[in-house]
Amino acid sequence: MKKLMACMVVLCVFSCSSFAQSNLRSADIRSLGMGGNGVTHSVVFNSACLSLSTKQFIDINYYNKYQLKELSSASVIYGNPDLPLPFAVHISTFGYNKYRETMFRLALSKALSSKWIIGISAQYALLQTELYEEEAKKVSTDVGILFKPDENLLIGLSITDLPSVRLDDESIHIEDFNYYSVQAGFQWRFINSMLIAVSTSYDDRSHLRYNMGLEYTAYDQFYIRTGLQTNPIVPAFGAGVMVASFRIDVAANYHSQLGVCPGVALSCSF
């Protein structure tokens, strides 16, 4: 019965203009706490951000987007910026055995100069569901750029899942799996303890969305975050704490229909 309810929720989510591919990129808890901003600091949304790291890292994220464990998102990212061509491996999943979306992604980044960074990625995404008794598969690419005019300002542009090529049979009609997004934004550290991030995104369904967020360093090892997303209006809040080489992040956003949706992440740098 519980699994049947999960299937019904998936159908409801699709009918309310939630897109399949976005579920695979939603489990980024630091960005979630800042209103969904990520184009200037997250490898999930912009491959060029990999070159901003100074150490190897592993990020594990979990986000319960629909307040149902069968419809939660999880991701694991390993990044190595120490090589001549920094790379990251990203695996993301959403759903459960009756309905599951999975993405395998390889991201590369290169600093062209002290001010310009470029990044690209290739991903394979798979949707398996008993709702349609079909599978949808596709490969796609991302391109990202970062521009750093000074040490306190960072400007980013990212195009995700474009171009995209479906690998399944042409008779399969799971249109929710077709998705791309263009994101642009900036982050500005106007004092040592305060980071402001603002971004806008546009997707293939002609939806325009704005994201605004703040990250305040209350202490050397403790961060407080808040943010807001439009279309629909979704406020967010979060916090993070550093313990040696580990960082624990928690965040939640509030949706008028879904309520409070929580997430947690564990990061390790070495």
Short mmCIF file of C-alpha atoms in Angstrom, two decimals, residues 57-146:
data_model
loop_
_atom_site.label_atom_id
_atom_site.label_comp_id
_atom_site.label_asym_id
_atom_site.label_seq_id
_atom_site.Cartn_x
_atom_site.Cartn_y
_atom_site.Cartn_z
CA PHE A 57 36.82 15.46 -1.40
CA ILE A 58 33.89 13.09 -1.01
CA ASP A 59 30.36 14.48 -0.60
CA ILE A 60 27.39 12.33 0.44
CA ASN A 61 23.98 14.03 0.24
CA TYR A 62 20.47 12.90 1.16
CA TYR A 63 17.32 14.94 0.54
CA ASN A 64 13.72 13.93 1.26
CA LYS A 65 12.06 16.13 -1.36
CA TYR A 66 8.51 14.81 -1.06
CA GLN A 67 8.43 13.72 2.62
CA LEU A 68 8.32 10.09 1.57
CA LYS A 69 11.40 7.92 1.91
CA GLU A 70 10.56 6.07 -1.33
CA LEU A 71 10.86 9.40 -3.18
CA SER A 72 14.08 10.70 -1.63
CA SER A 73 17.22 11.74 -3.50
CA ALA A 74 20.79 10.71 -2.71
CA SER A 75 24.13 11.46 -4.32
CA VAL A 76 27.82 10.70 -3.89
CA ILE A 77 30.56 12.87 -5.41
CA TYR A 78 34.29 12.19 -5.44
CA GLY A 79 36.48 15.04 -6.69
CA ASN A 80 40.24 15.27 -7.27
CA PRO A 81 41.44 18.82 -8.06
CA ASP A 82 45.16 17.96 -7.59
CA LEU A 83 45.65 16.57 -11.11
CA PRO A 84 46.61 18.64 -14.20
CA LEU A 85 43.00 18.09 -15.33
CA PRO A 86 40.78 17.99 -12.22
CA PHE A 87 37.94 15.50 -12.39
CA ALA A 88 34.91 14.41 -10.37
CA VAL A 89 32.69 11.33 -10.42
CA HIS A 90 29.07 11.95 -9.49
CA ILE A 91 26.40 9.27 -8.90
CA SER A 92 22.86 10.34 -8.11
CA THR A 93 19.64 8.41 -7.55
CA PHE A 94 15.99 9.19 -6.86
CA GLY A 95 13.07 6.93 -6.00
CA TYR A 96 12.74 3.24 -5.12
CA ASN A 97 12.45 -0.11 -6.89
CA LYS A 98 9.06 0.68 -8.49
CA TYR A 99 10.24 4.02 -9.82
CA ARG A 100 13.90 4.98 -9.99
CA GLU A 101 15.98 7.62 -11.74
CA THR A 102 19.76 7.18 -11.80
CA MET A 103 22.57 9.32 -13.17
CA PHE A 104 26.26 8.54 -13.65
CA ARG A 105 28.34 11.64 -14.36
CA LEU A 106 32.00 12.45 -15.10
CA ALA A 107 33.05 16.09 -14.75
CA LEU A 108 36.29 17.79 -15.84
CA SER A 109 37.56 21.28 -15.07
CA LYS A 110 40.44 23.50 -16.15
CA ALA A 111 41.66 26.91 -14.98
CA LEU A 112 42.44 28.87 -18.14
CA SER A 113 43.92 31.80 -16.21
CA SER A 114 43.76 33.38 -12.78
CA LYS A 115 40.29 34.71 -13.64
CA TRP A 116 38.68 32.14 -15.97
CA ILE A 117 37.70 28.50 -15.32
CA ILE A 118 35.87 26.18 -17.69
CA GLY A 119 34.24 22.84 -16.95
CA ILE A 120 32.48 20.12 -18.91
CA SER A 121 30.74 16.89 -17.95
CA ALA A 122 29.09 13.91 -19.60
CA GLN A 123 26.31 11.93 -17.96
CA TYR A 124 24.25 8.84 -18.55
CA ALA A 125 20.75 8.91 -17.07
CA LEU A 126 18.29 6.05 -16.72
CA LEU A 127 14.63 6.06 -15.70
CA GLN A 128 13.09 2.73 -14.70
CA THR A 129 9.41 2.60 -13.77
CA GLU A 130 6.57 0.13 -13.60
CA LEU A 131 4.13 3.00 -14.12
CA TYR A 132 4.77 2.88 -17.86
CA GLU A 133 6.41 -0.57 -18.03
CA GLU A 134 9.14 1.17 -20.02
CA GLU A 135 12.67 2.48 -19.55
CA ALA A 136 14.07 5.81 -20.69
CA LYS A 137 17.79 6.31 -21.26
CA LYS A 138 19.82 9.26 -22.41
CA VAL A 139 23.30 10.74 -22.55
CA SER A 140 23.90 14.46 -22.20
CA THR A 141 26.59 17.05 -21.53
CA ASP A 142 27.06 20.10 -19.30
CA VAL A 143 29.21 23.16 -19.94
CA GLY A 144 30.13 25.60 -17.19
CA ILE A 145 32.18 28.79 -16.92
CA LEU A 146 33.42 30.78 -13.93
#
